[in-house]
CSV table of C-alpha atoms and ligand atoms in Angstrom, one decimal:
chain,number,residue,atom,x,y,z
A,1,UNK,CA,0.0,0.0,0.0
A,2,UNK,CA,3.0,2.4,1.0
A,3,UNK,CA,4.9,1.6,-1.7
A,4,UNK,CA,1.8,2.1,-4.1
A,5,UNK,CA,1.1,5.5,-2.8
A,6,UNK,CA,4.8,6.5,-3.1
A,7,UNK,CA,5.5,9.6,-5.5
A,8,UNK,CA,7.8,8.0,-8.7
A,9,UNK,CA,11.3,8.6,-7.6
A,10,UNK,CA,12.7,11.7,-9.4
A,11,UNK,CA,15.7,9.8,-9.9
A,12,UNK,CA,13.9,6.7,-11.3
A,13,UNK,CA,13.0,9.1,-14.4
A,14,UNK,CA,16.5,9.1,-15.8
A,15,UNK,CA,18.0,6.0,-13.6
A,16,UNK,CA,15.1,3.3,-14.6
A,17,UNK,CA,16.0,3.5,-18.1
A,18,UNK,CA,20.2,2.9,-17.7
A,19,UNK,CA,19.3,-0.1,-15.5
A,20,UNK,CA,16.4,-1.8,-17.9
A,21,UNK,CA,19.3,-2.0,-20.7
A,22,UNK,CA,21.1,-4.6,-19.0
A,23,UNK,CA,24.4,-3.4,-19.2
A,24,UNK,CA,23.7,-0.8,-21.8
A,25,UNK,CA,24.7,-0.5,-25.2
A,26,UNK,CA,28.5,-0.2,-25.6
A,27,UNK,CA,29.6,2.7,-27.6
A,28,UNK,CA,32.2,0.9,-28.4
A,29,UNK,CA,30.2,-1.7,-29.7
A,30,UNK,CA,28.1,0.6,-31.9
A,31,UNK,CA,31.2,2.5,-33.2
A,32,UNK,CA,33.5,-0.5,-33.5
A,33,UNK,CA,36.1,1.2,-31.9
A,34,UNK,CA,37.7,1.0,-28.1
A,35,UNK,CA,35.4,2.9,-25.5
A,36,UNK,CA,35.8,6.9,-27.1
A,37,UNK,CA,38.3,9.1,-25.3
A,38,UNK,CA,37.3,12.9,-25.4
A,39,UNK,CA,38.5,16.0,-23.6
A,40,UNK,CA,35.9,18.2,-21.2
A,41,UNK,CA,36.4,20.8,-18.9
A,42,UNK,CA,35.3,19.5,-15.4
A,43,UNK,CA,34.3,21.4,-12.7
A,44,UNK,CA,34.3,20.2,-9.2
A,45,UNK,CA,35.3,22.1,-5.5
A,46,UNK,CA,35.6,25.7,-4.9
A,47,UNK,CA,37.9,28.3,-6.2
A,48,UNK,CA,39.4,29.7,-9.3
A,49,UNK,CA,40.8,26.5,-10.1
A,50,UNK,CA,37.8,24.2,-9.8
A,51,UNK,CA,37.8,24.0,-13.6
A,52,UNK,CA,40.2,22.0,-15.6
A,53,UNK,CA,40.4,20.3,-18.5
A,54,UNK,CA,40.6,16.4,-18.7
A,55,UNK,CA,41.0,13.3,-21.1
A,56,UNK,CA,37.4,11.3,-20.4
A,57,UNK,CA,36.3,7.9,-21.2
A,58,UNK,CA,32.6,7.8,-22.3
A,59,UNK,CA,30.3,5.1,-20.5
A,60,UNK,CA,27.9,3.2,-22.3
A,61,UNK,CA,24.6,4.5,-23.0
A,62,UNK,CA,21.0,3.1,-22.4
A,63,UNK,CA,17.6,4.0,-22.8
A,64,UNK,CA,16.4,7.4,-24.0
A,65,UNK,CA,20.5,8.3,-24.2
A,66,UNK,CA,21.8,10.7,-26.8
A,67,UNK,CA,25.7,11.2,-27.5
A,68,UNK,CA,26.3,14.4,-29.4
A,69,UNK,CA,29.8,15.2,-30.8
A,70,UNK,CA,30.0,19.0,-29.8
A,71,UNK,CA,30.2,21.4,-32.9
A,72,UNK,CA,29.6,24.4,-30.3
A,73,UNK,CA,28.5,25.5,-27.6
A,74,UNK,CA,27.3,29.3,-25.8
A,75,UNK,CA,29.6,30.2,-22.8
A,76,UNK,CA,26.3,31.6,-20.5
A,77,UNK,CA,26.6,34.2,-18.6
A,78,UNK,CA,24.5,32.6,-15.7
A,79,UNK,CA,27.1,29.6,-15.8
A,80,UNK,CA,30.3,32.0,-14.9
A,81,UNK,CA,30.4,31.7,-11.3
A,82,UNK,CA,30.4,28.0,-11.4
A,83,UNK,CA,32.7,27.8,-14.3
A,84,UNK,CA,34.9,30.5,-12.8
A,85,UNK,CA,34.7,29.3,-9.1
A,86,UNK,CA,33.8,32.8,-8.1
A,87,UNK,CA,33.1,33.4,-4.4
A,88,UNK,CA,29.3,33.0,-3.4
A,89,UNK,CA,26.8,30.8,-2.0
A,90,UNK,CA,27.7,27.4,-3.7
A,91,UNK,CA,28.5,24.4,-1.5
A,92,UNK,CA,25.8,21.3,-1.7
A,93,UNK,CA,26.2,18.2,-3.4
A,94,UNK,CA,26.9,19.4,-6.9
A,95,UNK,CA,29.8,21.3,-5.7
A,96,UNK,CA,31.5,18.2,-4.9
A,97,UNK,CA,30.7,16.3,-7.8
A,98,UNK,CA,32.8,15.9,-11.0
A,99,UNK,CA,30.2,18.1,-13.6
A,100,UNK,CA,30.7,19.1,-17.1
A,101,UNK,CA,29.0,23.0,-17.0
A,102,UNK,CA,27.4,24.1,-20.4
A,103,UNK,CA,23.6,24.1,-20.5
A,104,UNK,CA,23.4,24.1,-24.5
A,105,UNK,CA,25.0,23.3,-27.3
A,106,UNK,CA,25.1,22.2,-30.8
A,107,UNK,CA,26.5,19.0,-33.0
A,108,UNK,CA,25.9,15.5,-34.7
A,109,UNK,CA,24.5,12.7,-32.7
A,110,UNK,CA,27.0,10.0,-32.6
A,111,UNK,CA,24.9,6.7,-31.1
A,112,UNK,CA,21.2,6.8,-29.7
A,113,UNK,CA,20.0,4.5,-26.9
A,114,UNK,CA,17.4,1.6,-27.8
A,115,UNK,CA,14.6,3.5,-26.9
A,116,UNK,CA,15.3,6.7,-28.7
A,117,UNK,CA,12.8,8.0,-31.7
A,118,UNK,CA,13.3,11.6,-32.1
A,119,UNK,CA,16.8,11.7,-33.8
A,120,UNK,CA,19.5,9.3,-35.7
A,121,UNK,CA,23.3,9.0,-35.7
A,122,UNK,CA,24.2,11.6,-38.3
A,123,UNK,CA,21.3,14.1,-37.3
A,124,UNK,CA,22.7,17.4,-36.6
A,125,UNK,CA,21.0,18.7,-33.6
A,126,UNK,CA,20.6,21.6,-30.7
A,127,UNK,CA,21.0,20.3,-27.3
A,128,UNK,CA,18.4,22.8,-25.8
A,129,UNK,CA,18.6,24.2,-22.4
A,130,UNK,CA,15.0,23.7,-22.0
A,131,UNK,CA,14.0,20.1,-22.7
A,132,UNK,CA,10.4,19.3,-24.1
A,133,UNK,CA,9.2,15.6,-23.7
A,134,UNK,CA,5.8,16.4,-25.2
A,135,UNK,CA,3.9,14.4,-22.9
A,136,UNK,CA,4.1,16.1,-19.3
A,137,UNK,CA,1.4,18.2,-17.8
A,138,UNK,CA,2.8,21.5,-19.0
A,139,UNK,CA,3.9,20.1,-22.6
A,140,UNK,CA,0.4,19.1,-22.9
A,141,UNK,CA,-1.0,22.4,-22.1
A,142,UNK,CA,1.4,24.4,-24.3
A,143,UNK,CA,3.9,25.3,-22.0
A,144,UNK,CA,6.8,23.4,-23.3
A,145,UNK,CA,9.2,26.2,-22.0
A,146,UNK,CA,7.6,24.6,-18.4
A,147,UNK,CA,8.5,21.1,-19.3
A,148,UNK,CA,8.3,19.3,-16.0
A,149,UNK,CA,12.2,17.4,-17.1
A,150,UNK,CA,13.3,20.9,-16.8
A,151,UNK,CA,13.0,20.5,-13.3
A,152,UNK,CA,14.8,16.9,-13.1
A,153,UNK,CA,18.2,18.3,-12.9
A,154,UNK,CA,19.4,17.9,-9.4
A,155,UNK,CA,22.4,16.0,-7.9
A,156,UNK,CA,20.0,12.6,-7.6
A,157,UNK,CA,18.8,13.0,-11.3
A,158,UNK,CA,22.2,13.6,-12.7
A,159,UNK,CA,23.9,9.9,-14.2
A,160,UNK,CA,27.3,9.3,-14.8
A,161,UNK,CA,28.3,10.1,-18.3
A,162,UNK,CA,32.0,9.4,-18.3
A,163,UNK,CA,35.1,8.7,-15.8
A,164,UNK,CA,38.3,10.6,-15.5
A,165,UNK,CA,41.3,8.8,-15.8
A,166,UNK,CA,41.6,8.1,-12.1
A,167,UNK,CA,38.2,6.7,-12.1
A,168,UNK,CA,36.2,9.5,-11.3
A,169,UNK,CA,33.1,9.5,-12.2
A,170,UNK,CA,32.1,12.7,-14.5
A,171,UNK,CA,28.3,14.3,-14.4
A,172,UNK,CA,26.6,16.2,-17.6
A,173,UNK,CA,25.3,19.8,-15.9
A,174,UNK,CA,21.3,19.8,-16.6
A,175,UNK,CA,22.2,16.8,-18.6
A,176,UNK,CA,24.0,18.6,-21.4
A,177,UNK,CA,27.2,19.4,-20.6
A,178,UNK,CA,28.4,21.5,-23.3
A,179,UNK,CA,32.0,22.3,-22.0
A,180,UNK,CA,33.0,19.4,-24.2
A,181,UNK,CA,33.9,17.7,-27.2
A,182,UNK,CA,31.0,15.1,-26.2
A,183,UNK,CA,27.6,15.8,-24.8
A,184,UNK,CA,25.7,12.8,-23.5
A,185,UNK,CA,22.0,14.0,-23.1
A,186,UNK,CA,18.6,12.8,-23.2
A,187,UNK,CA,16.1,12.5,-26.0
A,188,UNK,CA,13.9,15.0,-24.4
A,189,UNK,CA,16.8,17.3,-25.0
A,190,UNK,CA,17.5,17.4,-28.7
A,191,UNK,CA,16.1,19.0,-31.3
A,192,UNK,CA,17.1,17.9,-34.7
A,193,UNK,CA,17.9,21.0,-37.2
A,194,UNK,CA,18.6,20.8,-40.8
A,195,UNK,CA,21.2,23.5,-41.9
A,196,UNK,CA,24.3,23.9,-43.3
A,197,UNK,CA,25.4,26.9,-41.3
A,198,UNK,CA,28.5,26.9,-39.7
A,199,UNK,CA,29.1,26.0,-36.4
A,200,UNK,CA,29.6,28.9,-34.5
A,201,UNK,CA,26.7,30.5,-35.7
A,202,UNK,CA,24.3,27.5,-35.5
A,203,UNK,CA,25.8,27.5,-31.8
A,204,UNK,CA,24.3,31.2,-31.4
A,205,UNK,CA,21.3,30.7,-32.5
A,206,UNK,CA,20.4,27.4,-30.5
A,207,UNK,CA,21.9,28.7,-27.5
A,208,UNK,CA,19.6,29.1,-24.3
A,209,UNK,CA,20.0,33.4,-24.7
A,210,UNK,CA,19.1,33.3,-28.3
A,211,UNK,CA,16.0,31.2,-27.8
A,212,UNK,CA,14.8,33.2,-25.0
A,213,UNK,CA,15.2,36.1,-27.3
A,214,UNK,CA,13.3,34.9,-30.1
A,215,UNK,CA,10.9,33.1,-28.2
A,216,UNK,CA,9.9,36.1,-26.5
A,217,UNK,CA,9.3,38.2,-29.6
A,218,UNK,CA,8.2,35.4,-32.3
A,219,UNK,CA,6.7,32.5,-30.7
A,220,UNK,CA,3.2,31.9,-29.6
A,221,UNK,CA,4.1,30.9,-26.3
A,222,UNK,CA,3.5,34.2,-24.4
A,223,UNK,CA,2.7,37.0,-26.5
A,224,UNK,CA,2.8,38.3,-29.8
A,225,UNK,CA,4.7,41.5,-31.1
A,226,UNK,CA,2.4,43.1,-33.5
A,227,UNK,CA,3.7,44.7,-36.7
A,228,UNK,CA,3.9,48.4,-36.4
A,229,UNK,CA,4.0,47.9,-32.8
A,230,UNK,CA,6.5,49.8,-30.1
A,231,UNK,CA,8.8,47.4,-28.5
A,232,UNK,CA,11.6,48.4,-25.8
A,233,UNK,CA,14.1,45.5,-24.9
A,234,UNK,CA,16.0,46.7,-21.7
A,235,UNK,CA,19.4,44.9,-21.7
A,236,UNK,CA,21.4,44.1,-24.5
A,237,UNK,CA,23.4,40.8,-24.0
A,238,UNK,CA,23.0,38.3,-26.3
A,239,UNK,CA,19.4,37.6,-25.6
A,240,UNK,CA,18.1,41.1,-25.6
A,241,UNK,CA,19.9,41.5,-28.9
A,242,UNK,CA,18.3,38.3,-30.1
A,243,UNK,CA,14.7,40.3,-29.0
A,244,UNK,CA,15.7,43.1,-31.2
A,245,UNK,CA,16.1,40.6,-33.8
A,246,UNK,CA,12.9,39.1,-33.2
A,247,UNK,CA,11.0,42.1,-33.0
A,248,UNK,CA,12.4,43.5,-36.0
A,249,UNK,CA,11.4,39.9,-37.7
A,250,UNK,CA,8.3,40.1,-36.4
A,251,UNK,CA,7.6,43.6,-37.9
A,252,UNK,CA,7.8,46.3,-35.1
A,253,UNK,CA,7.9,49.8,-36.4
A,254,UNK,CA,10.0,51.3,-33.3
A,255,UNK,CA,12.3,49.6,-31.4
A,256,UNK,CA,14.2,51.2,-28.2
A,257,UNK,CA,17.5,49.3,-26.9
A,258,UNK,CA,18.4,50.0,-23.3
A,259,UNK,CA,22.1,49.4,-22.4
A,260,UNK,CA,24.6,51.2,-20.3
A,261,UNK,CA,27.3,49.6,-22.7
A,262,UNK,CA,28.2,51.8,-25.7
A,263,UNK,CA,29.2,48.8,-27.8
A,264,UNK,CA,26.0,46.9,-27.1
A,265,UNK,CA,24.0,49.7,-28.2
A,266,UNK,CA,26.2,49.8,-31.1
A,267,UNK,CA,25.5,46.1,-32.0
A,268,UNK,CA,21.5,47.1,-31.0
A,269,UNK,CA,21.5,49.4,-34.1
A,270,UNK,CA,23.3,47.1,-36.5
A,271,UNK,CA,20.8,44.6,-36.0
A,272,UNK,CA,17.2,46.6,-35.8
A,273,UNK,CA,17.1,48.9,-33.1
A,274,UNK,CA,15.7,52.2,-34.0
A,275,UNK,CA,16.7,54.0,-30.9
A,276,UNK,CA,19.2,53.6,-28.0
A,277,UNK,CA,19.2,54.7,-24.5
A,278,UNK,CA,22.0,54.9,-21.6
A,279,UNK,CA,20.3,54.0,-18.4
A,280,UNK,CA,23.5,55.7,-16.8
A,281,UNK,CA,22.4,58.8,-18.8
A,282,UNK,CA,18.9,59.2,-18.7
A,283,UNK,CA,18.7,58.0,-14.7
A,284,UNK,CA,15.2,58.7,-13.3
A,285,UNK,CA,14.2,59.8,-16.6
A,286,UNK,CA,14.4,56.3,-18.7
A,287,UNK,CA,11.0,56.0,-18.4
A,288,UNK,CA,9.8,59.1,-19.5
A,289,UNK,CA,11.8,58.9,-22.3
A,290,UNK,CA,10.9,55.4,-23.5
A,291,UNK,CA,6.9,56.9,-22.9
A,292,UNK,CA,8.0,59.9,-25.0
A,293,UNK,CA,9.5,58.0,-27.8
A,294,UNK,CA,6.2,55.8,-27.9
A,295,UNK,CA,3.7,58.7,-28.0
A,296,UNK,CA,3.6,58.4,-32.0
A,297,UNK,CA,2.1,61.1,-34.4
A,298,UNK,CA,-0.8,61.1,-33.0
A,299,UNK,CA,-2.3,62.9,-29.7
A,300,UNK,CA,-5.7,63.1,-30.5
A,301,UNK,CA,-7.8,61.0,-28.0
A,302,UNK,CA,-10.8,61.0,-29.9
A,303,UNK,CA,-9.1,59.8,-33.2
A,304,UNK,CA,-7.2,56.5,-31.7
A,305,UNK,CA,-4.0,58.8,-30.6
A,306,UNK,CA,-2.6,58.4,-27.0
A,307,UNK,CA,-0.3,60.7,-24.7
A,308,UNK,CA,1.4,60.2,-21.9
A,309,UNK,CA,-0.6,62.0,-19.1
A,310,UNK,CA,-3.2,61.3,-16.7
A,311,UNK,CA,-3.0,58.6,-13.6
A,312,UNK,CA,-1.6,55.6,-15.6
A,313,UNK,CA,-0.3,57.0,-18.2
A,314,UNK,CA,-1.5,56.4,-21.8
A,315,UNK,CA,1.9,55.9,-23.5
A,316,UNK,CA,4.7,53.4,-23.0
A,317,UNK,CA,6.0,50.2,-25.2
A,318,UNK,CA,3.5,48.0,-26.2
A,319,UNK,CA,5.8,45.1,-25.5
A,320,UNK,CA,8.9,45.3,-23.2
A,321,UNK,CA,11.5,42.5,-23.4
A,322,UNK,CA,13.6,42.7,-20.2
A,323,UNK,CA,16.8,40.9,-20.1
A,324,UNK,CA,19.0,42.3,-17.8
A,325,UNK,CA,19.8,40.4,-14.4
A,326,UNK,CA,22.3,40.3,-11.6
A,327,UNK,CA,26.1,41.3,-12.4
A,328,UNK,CA,28.3,38.4,-11.1
A,329,UNK,CA,31.3,40.5,-10.9
A,330,UNK,CA,31.9,44.6,-12.0
A,331,UNK,CA,31.8,44.9,-15.4
A,332,UNK,CA,35.1,46.0,-17.2
A,333,UNK,CA,33.0,48.1,-19.6
A,334,UNK,CA,30.8,50.7,-18.5
A,335,UNK,CA,28.7,49.4,-15.3
A,336,UNK,CA,24.6,49.8,-15.4
A,337,UNK,CA,22.8,51.6,-12.4
A,338,UNK,CA,22.0,49.0,-9.9
A,339,UNK,CA,24.4,45.6,-10.0
A,340,UNK,CA,21.4,43.3,-8.7
A,341,UNK,CA,19.0,43.8,-12.0
A,342,UNK,CA,15.8,45.0,-9.9
A,343,UNK,CA,15.9,48.6,-10.9
A,344,UNK,CA,15.7,47.9,-14.8
A,345,UNK,CA,13.3,45.2,-13.7
A,346,UNK,CA,11.4,47.7,-12.3
A,347,UNK,CA,11.7,50.4,-15.0
A,348,UNK,CA,10.9,47.7,-17.5
A,349,UNK,CA,7.6,47.2,-15.9
A,350,UNK,CA,6.8,51.2,-15.9
A,351,UNK,CA,7.8,51.9,-19.4
A,352,UNK,CA,5.3,49.2,-20.6
A,353,UNK,CA,1.8,51.0,-22.0
A,354,UNK,CA,-1.4,50.2,-20.4
A,355,UNK,CA,-2.8,47.2,-22.3
A,356,UNK,CA,0.7,46.1,-23.2
A,357,UNK,CA,2.9,42.9,-22.5
A,358,UNK,CA,6.2,43.0,-20.6
A,359,UNK,CA,8.2,39.6,-21.0
A,360,UNK,CA,10.9,39.2,-18.2
A,361,UNK,CA,13.6,36.9,-18.7
A,362,UNK,CA,16.6,37.6,-16.6
A,363,UNK,CA,18.0,36.3,-13.3
A,364,UNK,CA,17.9,39.3,-10.8
A,365,UNK,CA,19.1,39.3,-7.0
A,366,UNK,CA,16.2,40.2,-4.7
A,367,UNK,CA,12.7,41.4,-4.5
A,368,UNK,CA,11.1,43.6,-6.6
A,369,UNK,CA,8.6,46.5,-5.2
A,370,UNK,CA,6.3,48.3,-7.7
A,371,UNK,CA,3.7,51.0,-7.9
A,372,UNK,CA,0.7,49.4,-6.5
A,373,UNK,CA,-1.8,50.8,-8.5
A,374,UNK,CA,0.0,50.2,-11.9
A,375,UNK,CA,0.2,46.6,-10.7
A,376,UNK,CA,-3.1,45.9,-9.6
A,377,UNK,CA,-5.0,47.8,-12.6
A,378,UNK,CA,-2.5,49.1,-15.1
A,379,UNK,CA,-3.4,47.0,-17.9
A,380,UNK,CA,0.1,45.5,-18.3
A,381,UNK,CA,0.0,41.8,-18.6
A,382,UNK,CA,3.4,40.1,-17.4
A,383,UNK,CA,4.8,37.0,-18.8
A,384,UNK,CA,7.4,35.3,-17.1
A,385,UNK,CA,9.6,34.3,-19.8
A,386,UNK,CA,11.7,31.0,-19.4
A,387,UNK,CA,13.2,30.4,-22.5
A,388,UNK,CA,11.0,33.3,-23.8
A,389,UNK,CA,8.1,31.1,-24.0
A,390,UNK,CA,9.6,29.3,-26.9
A,391,UNK,CA,8.5,25.5,-27.6
A,392,UNK,CA,11.8,24.0,-28.5
A,393,UNK,CA,10.8,21.4,-31.2
A,394,UNK,CA,8.1,23.7,-32.7
A,395,UNK,CA,10.5,27.2,-32.6
A,396,UNK,CA,14.3,26.2,-32.5
A,397,UNK,CA,13.9,24.7,-36.2
A,398,UNK,CA,12.4,28.3,-37.3
A,399,UNK,CA,15.1,29.9,-35.5
A,400,UNK,CA,17.8,28.2,-37.5
A,401,UNK,CA,15.4,29.0,-40.5
A,402,UNK,CA,15.6,32.4,-39.8
A,403,UNK,CA,19.5,32.1,-39.4
A,404,UNK,CA,19.8,30.2,-42.9
A,405,UNK,CA,17.7,33.1,-44.4
A,406,UNK,CA,19.8,36.1,-43.5
A,407,UNK,CA,17.0,37.2,-41.1
A,408,UNK,CA,18.9,36.9,-37.7
A,409,UNK,CA,22.2,38.2,-37.6
A,410,UNK,CA,24.4,35.4,-35.3
A,411,UNK,CA,28.2,36.7,-36.1
A,412,UNK,CA,27.1,40.2,-34.6
A,413,UNK,CA,26.3,38.6,-31.6
A,414,UNK,CA,29.2,35.7,-31.2
A,415,UNK,CA,31.9,38.4,-30.7
A,416,UNK,CA,34.3,35.8,-29.8
A,417,UNK,CA,34.7,32.4,-31.2
A,418,UNK,CA,37.3,30.2,-29.4
A,419,UNK,CA,38.4,26.4,-29.5
A,420,UNK,CA,38.0,24.5,-26.6
A,421,UNK,CA,41.5,25.1,-24.9
A,422,UNK,CA,40.8,28.6,-24.7
A,423,UNK,CA,37.3,28.0,-22.8
A,424,UNK,CA,38.7,30.0,-19.3
A,425,UNK,CA,39.8,33.2,-21.1
A,426,UNK,CA,36.8,33.6,-22.9
A,427,UNK,CA,34.6,33.3,-20.1
A,428,UNK,CA,36.2,35.9,-18.2
A,429,UNK,CA,35.5,38.1,-21.3
A,430,UNK,CA,32.0,37.2,-20.8
A,431,UNK,CA,32.0,37.7,-17.1
A,432,UNK,CA,33.2,41.0,-17.5
A,433,UNK,CA,30.8,41.8,-20.2
A,434,UNK,CA,34.0,43.3,-22.7
A,435,UNK,CA,32.3,40.6,-25.3
A,436,UNK,CA,28.9,40.0,-26.2
A,437,UNK,CA,28.9,36.2,-25.8
A,438,UNK,CA,31.4,33.8,-26.6
A,439,UNK,CA,30.7,30.7,-28.7
A,440,UNK,CA,33.1,27.6,-27.8
A,441,UNK,CA,34.1,25.5,-30.9
A,442,UNK,CA,35.0,21.6,-30.3
B,1,LIG,ZN1,22.0,29.8,-20.3
B,2,LIG,ZN1,7.2,17.8,-20.8
């Protein structure tokens, strides 16, 4: 009785399949070669030296596992503290496990477990930061960005995918482990893509940040940017710069980009922004300035116009994408007005027009307070935009098509492209924001 009522073990989701395939399928058998050796950046312990390049031996796979030969992976800012061993809360079992960081990548499928249907060896795939099983409660309700497999990445869920020379088992962070020559993941995380794009450009458009930016603006998941509308993008990292491109592709007429870093504002103009604002210069006036830019030519209220007067303020952006987040270190280029990311988040909310939509995508630190009347009756619809609401299997192939047809400029965002050996120095550029983002090719 007790056993019957017990909730299925989280561990079981990934481990049952492994045990079921007695002994697993030796990759060596499939590939007709000895157990595969590869290089991977392994993080363990604390401090700046916690991530080292190691020679690893792949373990046999089973069930729904997929082995992908890595072509490229984006060095996501959110992973910087774990890769570079920055001081922080840390701790916990994950810190002591030998873990390959990197929650995304692109590559070619080398082997699949016996239960895999979605991809075949030889397929080019995006290993998506957001899984999509297609059959959980959220996936069935059109919210694949909230697929319940996303929460199955704790220390008890991970399975060893390789061994170090001394026999230490190695795990893949997020079931992905993009900072290595091979990724061992599960079927739920892979999306086949059919393209001849270069590794670096494909790695860029398939990264968690590009998917979130393009998802927020061009997927049907949350809200849709209407042609001719006014869009504000707060934060012009790779996510915001992807949102700017998505807004342009969707046909927005005015795209206002906000970022403290001049080089990033320059890229914003290059990829589709019509106006740029520096939050350090605009200060308290930032919201008013966005409202002024969105006043439009018509303020005749009997004739479809709007103005910025009144209790709730009539003007503002029809659609706001927020992608700032907290600093993990003080930027070496221009720092923004608030290292926690809370102030830009509040400004993003306030610059949205009544009746408009705001999609938030960042990882800020702390709690937010908002003008209560705007929040309760201000007419702004807030979307908590994990992956920008993108549905990986539906949307990632579409994003790749945008790259292939010249609608999406990946190279303007991938401002650092480096081979695997130079991963750590490129991550420092990402941390200090001296590059827009870095793509590691393997
Ligand atoms: Zn990420
Ligand atoms: Zn799901």
